[in-house]
């Protein structure tokens, strides 16, 4: 078991974009950061890049493919063998697809990766998180959650990848809210929060073909900010003493695409506890994991 005097954080998707900048911010704050990444070679390169910017950083690289539930379980088992606690879990990783794809279990790949993998990871590790207000579980949602629904009868959303992406980001926010409600009901003091990064040209778009990417950038480029700026809501949720469980943060500038971090606006559907509860039950069924607080 690895001995460290640092507080310990996991950042999923830590090798690029917002996850990379989040790793830097957590390292600068004195955390030992576990960089949980699908591609180990890219993760090791990213680790070296973090150390170039933060020479004092304490880092570990571990393999994690959130779309593969066996990989999530293997990661959790390996983490528990290495570490005795987890202070902050940042469920950052995500994919954006415009084609219909499924994971090995036949589940729409964005829903499996962006939501279910993080749901399973959190369920497997939550009993390592100290019951302290400084302990955090942070879920990354998106402006794309607005106008979305959870299509319980067809998670492929009619084979429309764009709609399925919005569904997965709504699921992230609903999960963060429902997790916090359950923590409060159980008397736990650790905090579950959600954030969105605004608009950022980050590693999320590596699955978009070049023509689509150029068109998307032309439409929103004036609103985009850097991954470093886009990571600020995550770091605020993870580190600030001013936050409360169930909060939702993001940029407060025009269209919430950039600007100072503040309370973000939500789609009204996120107030529907019945949908959040149904999503929790479905997530347990699809991952085969009972999630007990």
C-alpha positions as protocol buffer text, in pm:
chain_id: "A"
residue {
  index: 1
  type: UNK
  ca { x: 0 y: 0 z: 0 }
}
residue {
  index: 2
  type: UNK
  ca { x: 133 y: 341 z: -100 }
}
residue {
  index: 3
  type: UNK
  ca { x: 204 y: 563 z: 199 }
}
residue {
  index: 4
  type: UNK
  ca { x: 143 y: 934 z: 148 }
}
residue {
  index: 5
  type: UNK
  ca { x: 88 y: 1226 z: 383 }
}
residue {
  index: 6
  type: UNK
  ca { x: -107 y: 1406 z: 111 }
}
residue {
  index: 7
  type: UNK
  ca { x: -479 y: 1418 z: 70 }
}
residue {
  index: 8
  type: UNK
  ca { x: -569 y: 1190 z: -221 }
}
residue {
  index: 9
  type: UNK
  ca { x: -774 y: 1280 z: -527 }
}
residue {
  index: 10
  type: UNK
  ca { x: -879 y: 1083 z: -834 }
}
residue {
  index: 11
  type: UNK
  ca { x: -928 y: 1274 z: -1159 }
}
residue {
  index: 12
  type: UNK
  ca { x: -1080 y: 1068 z: -1439 }
}
residue {
  index: 13
  type: UNK
  ca { x: -972 y: 1163 z: -1789 }
}
residue {
  index: 14
  type: UNK
  ca { x: -671 y: 1343 z: -1646 }
}
residue {
  index: 15
  type: UNK
  ca { x: -447 y: 1323 z: -1952 }
}
residue {
  index: 16
  type: UNK
  ca { x: -590 y: 1613 z: -2153 }
}
residue {
  index: 17
  type: UNK
  ca { x: -813 y: 1917 z: -2159 }
}
residue {
  index: 18
  type: UNK
  ca { x: -1004 y: 2002 z: -1845 }
}
residue {
  index: 19
  type: UNK
  ca { x: -890 y: 1688 z: -1666 }
}
residue {
  index: 20
  type: UNK
  ca { x: -525 y: 1780 z: -1723 }
}
residue {
  index: 21
  type: UNK
  ca { x: -575 y: 2132 z: -1589 }
}
residue {
  index: 22
  type: UNK
  ca { x: -775 y: 1994 z: -1296 }
}
residue {
  index: 23
  type: UNK
  ca { x: -485 y: 1763 z: -1215 }
}
residue {
  index: 24
  type: UNK
  ca { x: -249 y: 2060 z: -1211 }
}
residue {
  index: 25
  type: UNK
  ca { x: -482 y: 2257 z: -984 }
}
residue {
  index: 26
  type: UNK
  ca { x: -524 y: 1970 z: -739 }
}
residue {
  index: 27
  type: UNK
  ca { x: -147 y: 1906 z: -735 }
}
residue {
  index: 28
  type: UNK
  ca { x: -83 y: 2274 z: -668 }
}
residue {
  index: 29
  type: UNK
  ca { x: -330 y: 2249 z: -378 }
}
residue {
  index: 30
  type: UNK
  ca { x: -113 y: 1976 z: -226 }
}
residue {
  index: 31
  type: UNK
  ca { x: -311 y: 1666 z: -325 }
}
residue {
  index: 32
  type: UNK
  ca { x: -163 y: 1337 z: -437 }
}
residue {
  index: 33
  type: UNK
  ca { x: -347 y: 1294 z: -766 }
}
residue {
  index: 34
  type: UNK
  ca { x: -433 y: 960 z: -921 }
}
residue {
  index: 35
  type: UNK
  ca { x: -463 y: 1018 z: -1294 }
}
residue {
  index: 36
  type: UNK
  ca { x: -726 y: 764 z: -1404 }
}
residue {
  index: 37
  type: UNK
  ca { x: -702 y: 736 z: -1782 }
}
residue {
  index: 38
  type: UNK
  ca { x: -799 y: 500 z: -2062 }
}
residue {
  index: 39
  type: UNK
  ca { x: -474 y: 547 z: -2257 }
}
residue {
  index: 40
  type: UNK
  ca { x: -175 y: 483 z: -2031 }
}
residue {
  index: 41
  type: UNK
  ca { x: 86 y: 611 z: -2276 }
}
residue {
  index: 42
  type: UNK
  ca { x: -93 y: 945 z: -2310 }
}
residue {
  index: 43
  type: UNK
  ca { x: -141 y: 952 z: -1933 }
}
residue {
  index: 44
  type: UNK
  ca { x: 232 y: 902 z: -1870 }
}
residue {
  index: 45
  type: UNK
  ca { x: 314 y: 1183 z: -2111 }
}
residue {
  index: 46
  type: UNK
  ca { x: 59 y: 1402 z: -1934 }
}
residue {
  index: 47
  type: UNK
  ca { x: 214 y: 1313 z: -1599 }
}
residue {
  index: 48
  type: UNK
  ca { x: 551 y: 1437 z: -1725 }
}
residue {
  index: 49
  type: UNK
  ca { x: 386 y: 1756 z: -1849 }
}
residue {
  index: 50
  type: UNK
  ca { x: 223 y: 1813 z: -1509 }
}
residue {
  index: 51
  type: UNK
  ca { x: 560 y: 1766 z: -1338 }
}
residue {
  index: 52
  type: UNK
  ca { x: 714 y: 2018 z: -1576 }
}
residue {
  index: 53
  type: UNK
  ca { x: 462 y: 2277 z: -1455 }
}
residue {
  index: 54
  type: UNK
  ca { x: 439 y: 2162 z: -1093 }
}
residue {
  index: 55
  type: UNK
  ca { x: 773 y: 1999 z: -1000 }
}
residue {
  index: 56
  type: UNK
  ca { x: 646 y: 1920 z: -650 }
}
residue {
  index: 57
  type: UNK
  ca { x: 341 y: 1731 z: -781 }
}
residue {
  index: 58
  type: UNK
  ca { x: 268 y: 1390 z: -629 }
}
residue {
  index: 59
  type: UNK
  ca { x: 112 y: 1176 z: -902 }
}
residue {
  index: 60
  type: UNK
  ca { x: 10 y: 822 z: -985 }
}
residue {
  index: 61
  type: UNK
  ca { x: -116 y: 690 z: -1319 }
}
residue {
  index: 62
  type: UNK
  ca { x: -371 y: 408 z: -1327 }
}
residue {
  index: 63
  type: UNK
  ca { x: -568 y: 257 z: -1618 }
}
residue {
  index: 64
  type: UNK
  ca { x: -944 y: 317 z: -1631 }
}
residue {
  index: 65
  type: UNK
  ca { x: -1187 y: 275 z: -1920 }
}
residue {
  index: 66
  type: UNK
  ca { x: -1519 y: 404 z: -1791 }
}
residue {
  index: 67
  type: UNK
  ca { x: -1713 y: 250 z: -2078 }
}
residue {
  index: 68
  type: UNK
  ca { x: -1599 y: -97 z: -1971 }
}
residue {
  index: 69
  type: UNK
  ca { x: -1749 y: -195 z: -1635 }
}
residue {
  index: 70
  type: UNK
  ca { x: -1490 y: -470 z: -1586 }
}
residue {
  index: 71
  type: UNK
  ca { x: -1220 y: -204 z: -1620 }
}
residue {
  index: 72
  type: UNK
  ca { x: -1397 y: 14 z: -1361 }
}
residue {
  index: 73
  type: UNK
  ca { x: -1407 y: -276 z: -1117 }
}
residue {
  index: 74
  type: UNK
  ca { x: -1042 y: -358 z: -1180 }
}
residue {
  index: 75
  type: UNK
  ca { x: -945 y: 4 z: -1122 }
}
residue {
  index: 76
  type: UNK
  ca { x: -1141 y: 18 z: -796 }
}
residue {
  index: 77
  type: UNK
  ca { x: -982 y: -305 z: -674 }
}
residue {
  index: 78
  type: UNK
  ca { x: -633 y: -180 z: -761 }
}
residue {
  index: 79
  type: UNK
  ca { x: -697 y: 157 z: -598 }
}
residue {
  index: 80
  type: UNK
  ca { x: -819 y: -7 z: -276 }
}
residue {
  index: 81
  type: UNK
  ca { x: -503 y: -221 z: -273 }
}
residue {
  index: 82
  type: UNK
  ca { x: -283 y: 90 z: -303 }
}
residue {
  index: 83
  type: UNK
  ca { x: -468 y: 344 z: -90 }
}
residue {
  index: 84
  type: UNK
  ca { x: -660 y: 342 z: 236 }
}
residue {
  index: 85
  type: UNK
  ca { x: -867 y: 656 z: 168 }
}
residue {
  index: 86
  type: UNK
  ca { x: -995 y: 888 z: -103 }
}
residue {
  index: 87
  type: UNK
  ca { x: -1053 y: 1254 z: -17 }
}
residue {
  index: 88
  type: UNK
  ca { x: -1181 y: 1389 z: -350 }
}
residue {
  index: 89
  type: UNK
  ca { x: -1326 y: 1205 z: -648 }
}
residue {
  index: 90
  type: UNK
  ca { x: -1356 y: 1416 z: -962 }
}
residue {
  index: 91
  type: UNK
  ca { x: -1573 y: 1241 z: -1220 }
}
residue {
  index: 92
  type: UNK
  ca { x: -1439 y: 1442 z: -1511 }
}
residue {
  index: 93
  type: UNK
  ca { x: -1392 y: 1212 z: -1811 }
}
residue {
  index: 94
  type: UNK
  ca { x: -1639 y: 1223 z: -2095 }
}
residue {
  index: 95
  type: UNK
  ca { x: -1683 y: 1146 z: -2461 }
}
residue {
  index: 96
  type: UNK
  ca { x: -1883 y: 1322 z: -2730 }
}
residue {
  index: 97
  type: UNK
  ca { x: -2002 y: 1118 z: -3028 }
}
residue {
  index: 98
  type: UNK
  ca { x: -2220 y: 1194 z: -3327 }
}
residue {
  index: 99
  type: UNK
  ca { x: -2259 y: 832 z: -3430 }
}
residue {
  index: 100
  type: UNK
  ca { x: -2453 y: 553 z: -3263 }
}
residue {
  index: 101
  type: UNK
  ca { x: -2213 y: 332 z: -3068 }
}
residue {
  index: 102
  type: UNK
  ca { x: -2251 y: 89 z: -2779 }
}
residue {
  index: 103
  type: UNK
  ca { x: -2015 y: -56 z: -2520 }
}
residue {
  index: 104
  type: UNK
  ca { x: -1944 y: -426 z: -2470 }
}
residue {
  index: 105
  type: UNK
  ca { x: -2267 y: -463 z: -2273 }
}
residue {
  index: 106
  type: UNK
  ca { x: -2475 y: -316 z: -2554 }
}
residue {
  index: 107
  type: UNK
  ca { x: -2539 y: 14 z: -2373 }
}
residue {
  index: 108
  type: UNK
  ca { x: -2521 y: 346 z: -2557 }
}
residue {
  index: 109
  type: UNK
  ca { x: -2154 y: 438 z: -2523 }
}
residue {
  index: 110
  type: UNK
  ca { x: -2188 y: 799 z: -2405 }
}
residue {
  index: 111
  type: UNK
  ca { x: -2437 y: 703 z: -2135 }
}
residue {
  index: 112
  type: UNK
  ca { x: -2214 y: 412 z: -2033 }
}
residue {
  index: 113
  type: UNK
  ca { x: -1894 y: 618 z: -2023 }
}
residue {
  index: 114
  type: UNK
  ca { x: -2010 y: 959 z: -1906 }
}
residue {
  index: 115
  type: UNK
  ca { x: -2263 y: 842 z: -1648 }
}
residue {
  index: 116
  type: UNK
  ca { x: -2270 y: 471 z: -1569 }
}
residue {
  index: 117
  type: UNK
  ca { x: -1893 y: 429 z: -1540 }
}
residue {
  index: 118
  type: UNK
  ca { x: -1876 y: 715 z: -1292 }
}
residue {
  index: 119
  type: UNK
  ca { x: -2180 y: 585 z: -1104 }
}
residue {
  index: 120
  type: UNK
  ca { x: -2011 y: 247 z: -1066 }
}
residue {
  index: 121
  type: UNK
  ca { x: -1675 y: 398 z: -973 }
}
residue {
  index: 122
  type: UNK
  ca { x: -1834 y: 613 z: -704 }
}
residue {
  index: 123
  type: UNK
  ca { x: -2032 y: 320 z: -564 }
}
residue {
  index: 124
  type: UNK
  ca { x: -1717 y: 107 z: -539 }
}
residue {
  index: 125
  type: UNK
  ca { x: -1506 y: 373 z: -366 }
}
residue {
  index: 126
  type: UNK
  ca { x: -1743 y: 583 z: -157 }
}
residue {
  index: 127
  type: UNK
  ca { x: -1673 y: 396 z: 165 }
}
residue {
  index: 128
  type: UNK
  ca { x: -1309 y: 508 z: 139 }
}
residue {
  index: 129
  type: UNK
  ca { x: -1411 y: 875 z: 148 }
}
residue {
  index: 130
  type: UNK
  ca { x: -1372 y: 1032 z: 494 }
}
residue {
  index: 131
  type: UNK
  ca { x: -1694 y: 1167 z: 641 }
}
residue {
  index: 132
  type: UNK
  ca { x: -1576 y: 1526 z: 640 }
}
residue {
  index: 133
  type: UNK
  ca { x: -1713 y: 1843 z: 474 }
}
residue {
  index: 134
  type: UNK
  ca { x: -1379 y: 1880 z: 297 }
}
residue {
  index: 135
  type: UNK
  ca { x: -1435 y: 1546 z: 123 }
}
residue {
  index: 136
  type: UNK
  ca { x: -1592 y: 1592 z: -219 }
}
residue {
  index: 137
  type: UNK
  ca { x: -1742 y: 1398 z: -507 }
}
residue {
  index: 138
  type: UNK
  ca { x: -1763 y: 1627 z: -809 }
}
residue {
  index: 139
  type: UNK
  ca { x: -1966 y: 1543 z: -1120 }
}
residue {
  index: 140
  type: UNK
  ca { x: -1901 y: 1722 z: -1449 }
}
residue {
  index: 141
  type: UNK
  ca { x: -2221 y: 1804 z: -1632 }
}
residue {
  index: 142
  type: UNK
  ca { x: -2253 y: 2039 z: -1929 }
}
residue {
  index: 143
  type: UNK
  ca { x: -2462 y: 2315 z: -2078 }
}
residue {
  index: 144
  type: UNK
  ca { x: -2574 y: 2030 z: -2302 }
}
residue {
  index: 145
  type: UNK
  ca { x: -2796 y: 1896 z: -2022 }
}
residue {
  index: 146
  type: UNK
  ca { x: -3047 y: 2173 z: -2092 }
}
residue {
  index: 147
  type: UNK
  ca { x: -3343 y: 2049 z: -2293 }
}
residue {
  index: 148
  type: UNK
  ca { x: -3238 y: 1688 z: -2250 }
}
residue {
  index: 149
  type: UNK
  ca { x: -3439 y: 1402 z: -2103 }
}
residue {
  index: 150
  type: UNK
  ca { x: -3356 y: 1053 z: -1984 }
}
residue {
  index: 151
  type: UNK
  ca { x: -3507 y: 829 z: -2250 }
}
residue {
  index: 152
  type: UNK
  ca { x: -3555 y: 528 z: -2026 }
}
residue {
  index: 153
  type: UNK
  ca { x: -3713 y: 320 z: -2303 }
}
residue {
  index: 154
  type: UNK
  ca { x: -3439 y: 394 z: -2557 }
}
residue {
  index: 155
  type: UNK
  ca { x: -3103 y: 507 z: -2419 }
}
residue {
  index: 156
  type: UNK
  ca { x: -2972 y: 535 z: -2778 }
}
residue {
  index: 157
  type: UNK
  ca { x: -3210 y: 829 z: -2823 }
}
residue {
  index: 158
  type: UNK
  ca { x: -3318 y: 700 z: -3161 }
}
residue {
  index: 159
  type: UNK
  ca { x: -2955 y: 643 z: -3261 }
}
residue {
  index: 160
  type: UNK
  ca { x: -2891 y: 1019 z: -3236 }
}
residue {
  index: 161
  type: UNK
  ca { x: -2550 y: 1068 z: -3077 }
}
residue {
  index: 162
  type: UNK
  ca { x: -2598 y: 1441 z: -3014 }
}
residue {
  index: 163
  type: UNK
  ca { x: -2920 y: 1386 z: -2821 }
}
residue {
  index: 164
  type: UNK
  ca { x: -2760 y: 1095 z: -2636 }
}
residue {
  index: 165
  type: UNK
  ca { x: -2474 y: 1322 z: -2527 }
}
residue {
  index: 166
  type: UNK
  ca { x: -2722 y: 1567 z: -2371 }
}
residue {
  index: 167
  type: UNK
  ca { x: -2892 y: 1275 z: -2198 }
}
residue {
  index: 168
  type: UNK
  ca { x: -2561 y: 1162 z: -2048 }
}
residue {
  index: 169
  type: UNK
  ca { x: -2483 y: 1512 z: -1920 }
}
residue {
  index: 170
  type: UNK
  ca { x: -2829 y: 1540 z: -1764 }
}
residue {
  index: 171
  type: UNK
  ca { x: -2762 y: 1205 z: -1598 }
}
residue {
  index: 172
  type: UNK
  ca { x: -2439 y: 1344 z: -1451 }
}
residue {
  index: 173
  type: UNK
  ca { x: -2626 y: 1631 z: -1288 }
}
residue {
  index: 174
  type: UNK
  ca { x: -2916 y: 1417 z: -1168 }
}
residue {
  index: 175
  type: UNK
  ca { x: -2668 y: 1169 z: -1018 }
}
residue {
  index: 176
  type: UNK
  ca { x: -2478 y: 1442 z: -836 }
}
residue {
  index: 177
  type: UNK
  ca { x: -2799 y: 1580 z: -689 }
}
residue {
  index: 178
  type: UNK
  ca { x: -2940 y: 1241 z: -589 }
}
residue {
  index: 179
  type: UNK
  ca { x: -2610 y: 1134 z: -435 }
}
residue {
  index: 180
  type: UNK
  ca { x: -2607 y: 1446 z: -220 }
}
residue {
  index: 181
  type: UNK
  ca { x: -2968 y: 1391 z: -110 }
}
residue {
  index: 182
  type: UNK
  ca { x: -2882 y: 1036 z: -4 }
}
residue {
  index: 183
  type: UNK
  ca { x: -2570 y: 1150 z: 179 }
}
residue {
  index: 184
  type: UNK
  ca { x: -2771 y: 1410 z: 369 }
}
residue {
  index: 185
  type: UNK
  ca { x: -3044 y: 1159 z: 453 }
}
residue {
  index: 186
  type: UNK
  ca { x: -2784 y: 921 z: 594 }
}
residue {
  index: 187
  type: UNK
  ca { x: -2626 y: 1191 z: 809 }
}
residue {
  index: 188
  type: UNK
  ca { x: -2300 y: 1193 z: 610 }
}
residue {
  index: 189
  type: UNK
  ca { x: -2104 y: 1518 z: 593 }
}
residue {
  index: 190
  type: UNK
  ca { x: -1904 y: 1467 z: 274 }
}
residue {
  index: 191
  type: UNK
  ca { x: -2034 y: 1674 z: -13 }
}
residue {
  index: 192
  type: UNK
  ca { x: -2148 y: 1583 z: -363 }
}
residue {
  index: 193
  type: UNK
  ca { x: -2155 y: 1871 z: -610 }
}
residue {
  index: 194
  type: UNK
  ca { x: -2188 y: 1925 z: -983 }
}
residue {
  index: 195
  type: UNK
  ca { x: -2025 y: 2167 z: -1224 }
}
residue {
  index: 196
  type: UNK
  ca { x: -2011 y: 2252 z: -1591 }
}
residue {
  index: 197
  type: UNK
  ca { x: -1706 y: 2398 z: -1767 }
}
residue {
  index: 198
  type: UNK
  ca { x: -1877 y: 2637 z: -2006 }
}
residue {
  index: 199
  type: UNK
  ca { x: -1737 y: 2634 z: -2358 }
}
residue {
  index: 200
  type: UNK
  ca { x: -1389 y: 2499 z: -2407 }
}
residue {
  index: 201
  type: UNK
  ca { x: -1188 y: 2344 z: -2687 }
}
residue {
  index: 202
  type: UNK
  ca { x: -1072 y: 2041 z: -2493 }
}
residue {
  index: 203
  type: UNK
  ca { x: -996 y: 1675 z: -2550 }
}
residue {
  index: 204
  type: UNK
  ca { x: -1369 y: 1604 z: -2541 }
}
residue {
  index: 205
  type: UNK
  ca { x: -1390 y: 1674 z: -2913 }
}
residue {
  index: 206
  type: UNK
  ca { x: -1130 y: 1423 z: -3031 }
}
residue {
  index: 207
  type: UNK
  ca { x: -1409 y: 1196 z: -3164 }
}
residue {
  index: 208
  type: UNK
  ca { x: -1562 y: 1469 z: -3382 }
}
residue {
  index: 209
  type: UNK
  ca { x: -1454 y: 1463 z: -3747 }
}
residue {
  index: 210
  type: UNK
  ca { x: -1247 y: 1764 z: -3861 }
}
residue {
  index: 211
  type: UNK
  ca { x: -1519 y: 1918 z: -4076 }
}
residue {
  index: 212
  type: UNK
  ca { x: -1776 y: 1903 z: -3795 }
}
residue {
  index: 213
  type: UNK
  ca { x: -1520 y: 2038 z: -3548 }
}
residue {
  index: 214
  type: UNK
  ca { x: -1435 y: 2335 z: -3772 }
}
residue {
  index: 215
  type: UNK
  ca { x: -1804 y: 2415 z: -3815 }
}
residue {
  index: 216
  type: UNK
  ca { x: -1871 y: 2390 z: -3441 }
}
residue {
  index: 217
  type: UNK
  ca { x: -1573 y: 2613 z: -3358 }
}
residue {
  index: 218
  type: UNK
  ca { x: -1680 y: 2876 z: -3610 }
}
residue {
  index: 219
  type: UNK
  ca { x: -2022 y: 2894 z: -3444 }
}
residue {
  index: 220
  type: UNK
  ca { x: -1903 y: 2927 z: -3083 }
}
residue {
  index: 221
  type: UNK
  ca { x: -1537 y: 3031 z: -3098 }
}
residue {
  index: 222
  type: UNK
  ca { x: -1603 y: 3379 z: -2960 }
}
residue {
  index: 223
  type: UNK
  ca { x: -1744 y: 3220 z: -2644 }
}
residue {
  index: 224
  type: UNK
  ca { x: -1478 y: 2954 z: -2588 }
}
residue {
  index: 225
  type: UNK
  ca { x: -1225 y: 2979 z: -2311 }
}
residue {
  index: 226
  type: UNK
  ca { x: -914 y: 2777 z: -2235 }
}
residue {
  index: 227
  type: UNK
  ca { x: -915 y: 2440 z: -2059 }
}
residue {
  index: 228
  type: UNK
  ca { x: -736 y: 2616 z: -1771 }
}
residue {
  index: 229
  type: UNK
  ca { x: -1033 y: 2852 z: -1731 }
}
residue {
  index: 230
  type: UNK
  ca { x: -1280 y: 2569 z: -1792 }
}
residue {
  index: 231
  type: UNK
  ca { x: -1130 y: 2372 z: -1501 }
}
residue {
  index: 232
  type: UNK
  ca { x: -1197 y: 2651 z: -1251 }
}
residue {
  index: 233
  type: UNK
  ca { x: -1556 y: 2543 z: -1165 }
}
residue {
  index: 234
  type: UNK
  ca { x: -1428 y: 2192 z: -1089 }
}
residue {
  index: 235
  type: UNK
  ca { x: -1146 y: 2322 z: -870 }
}
residue {
  index: 236
  type: UNK
  ca { x: -1382 y: 2558 z: -691 }
}
residue {
  index: 237
  type: UNK
  ca { x: -1623 y: 2273 z: -614 }
}
residue {
  index: 238
  type: UNK
  ca { x: -1338 y: 2047 z: -501 }
}
residue {
  index: 239
  type: UNK
  ca { x: -1149 y: 2296 z: -286 }
}
residue {
  index: 240
  type: UNK
  ca { x: -1363 y: 2588 z: -172 }
}
residue {
  index: 241
  type: UNK
  ca { x: -1485 y: 2603 z: 187 }
}
residue {
  index: 242
  type: UNK
  ca { x: -1785 y: 2809 z: 69 }
}
residue {
  index: 243
  type: UNK
  ca { x: -1967 y: 2535 z: -122 }
}
residue {
  index: 244
  type: UNK
  ca { x: -2251 y: 2317 z: -3 }
}
residue {
  index: 245
  type: UNK
  ca { x: -2359 y: 1971 z: -109 }
}
residue {
  index: 246
  type: UNK
  ca { x: -2594 y: 1977 z: -406 }
}
residue {
  index: 247
  type: UNK
  ca { x: -2451 y: 2303 z: -544 }
}
residue {
  index: 248
  type: UNK
  ca { x: -2400 y: 2344 z: -919 }
}
residue {
  index: 249
  type: UNK
  ca { x: -2130 y: 2579 z: -1049 }
}
residue {
  index: 250
  type: UNK
  ca { x: -2009 y: 2708 z: -1383 }
}
residue {
  index: 251
  type: UNK
  ca { x: -1900 y: 3024 z: -1565 }
}
residue {
  index: 252
  type: UNK
  ca { x: -2128 y: 3326 z: -1525 }
}
residue {
  index: 253
  type: UNK
  ca { x: -2044 y: 3519 z: -1842 }
}
residue {
  index: 254
  type: UNK
  ca { x: -2254 y: 3545 z: -2161 }
}
residue {
  index: 255
  type: UNK
  ca { x: -2453 y: 3227 z: -2217 }
}
residue {
  index: 256
  type: UNK
  ca { x: -2250 y: 3075 z: -1931 }
}
residue {
  index: 257
  type: UNK
  ca { x: -1978 y: 2988 z: -2182 }
}
residue {
  index: 258
  type: UNK
  ca { x: -1699 y: 3169 z: -1997 }
}
residue {
  index: 259
  type: UNK
  ca { x: -1642 y: 3412 z: -1712 }
}
residue {
  index: 260
  type: UNK
  ca { x: -1608 y: 3404 z: -1336 }
}
residue {
  index: 261
  type: UNK
  ca { x: -1723 y: 3094 z: -1147 }
}
residue {
  index: 262
  type: UNK
  ca { x: -2063 y: 3118 z: -983 }
}
residue {
  index: 263
  type: UNK
  ca { x: -2391 y: 2937 z: -934 }
}
residue {
  index: 264
  type: UNK
  ca { x: -2502 y: 2790 z: -1266 }
}
residue {
  index: 265
  type: UNK
  ca { x: -2853 y: 2770 z: -1409 }
}
residue {
  index: 266
  type: UNK
  ca { x: -3024 y: 2434 z: -1439 }
}
residue {
  index: 267
  type: UNK
  ca { x: -3286 y: 2285 z: -1661 }
}
residue {
  index: 268
  type: UNK
  ca { x: -3611 y: 2258 z: -1458 }
}
residue {
  index: 269
  type: UNK
  ca { x: -3612 y: 1881 z: -1511 }
}
residue {
  index: 270
  type: UNK
  ca { x: -3332 y: 1849 z: -1256 }
}
residue {
  index: 271
  type: UNK
  ca { x: -3583 y: 1932 z: -982 }
}
residue {
  index: 272
  type: UNK
  ca { x: -3776 y: 1613 z: -1062 }
}
residue {
  index: 273
  type: UNK
  ca { x: -3673 y: 1375 z: -783 }
}
residue {
  index: 274
  type: UNK
  ca { x: -3880 y: 1093 z: -933 }
}
residue {
  index: 275
  type: UNK
  ca { x: -3665 y: 1097 z: -1247 }
}
residue {
  index: 276
  type: UNK
  ca { x: -3345 y: 1108 z: -1041 }
}
residue {
  index: 277
  type: UNK
  ca { x: -3459 y: 813 z: -831 }
}
residue {
  index: 278
  type: UNK
  ca { x: -3559 y: 615 z: -1140 }
}
residue {
  index: 279
  type: UNK
  ca { x: -3219 y: 690 z: -1296 }
}
residue {
  index: 280
  type: UNK
  ca { x: -3043 y: 568 z: -979 }
}
residue {
  index: 281
  type: UNK
  ca { x: -3236 y: 239 z: -989 }
}
residue {
  index: 282
  type: UNK
  ca { x: -3166 y: 193 z: -1361 }
}
residue {
  index: 283
  type: UNK
  ca { x: -2797 y: 265 z: -1303 }
}
residue {
  index: 284
  type: UNK
  ca { x: -2779 y: -6 z: -1036 }
}
residue {
  index: 285
  type: UNK
  ca { x: -2945 y: -251 z: -1274 }
}
residue {
  index: 286
  type: UNK
  ca { x: -2724 y: -172 z: -1574 }
}
residue {
  index: 287
  type: UNK
  ca { x: -2397 y: -180 z: -1378 }
}
residue {
  index: 288
  type: UNK
  ca { x: -2499 y: -474 z: -1161 }
}
residue {
  index: 289
  type: UNK
  ca { x: -2395 y: -275 z: -855 }
}
residue {
  index: 290
  type: UNK
  ca { x: -2607 y: -193 z: -552 }
}
residue {
  index: 291
  type: UNK
  ca { x: -2509 y: 156 z: -437 }
}
residue {
  index: 292
  type: UNK
  ca { x: -2540 y: 183 z: -61 }
}
residue {
  index: 293
  type: UNK
  ca { x: -2459 y: 502 z: 128 }
}
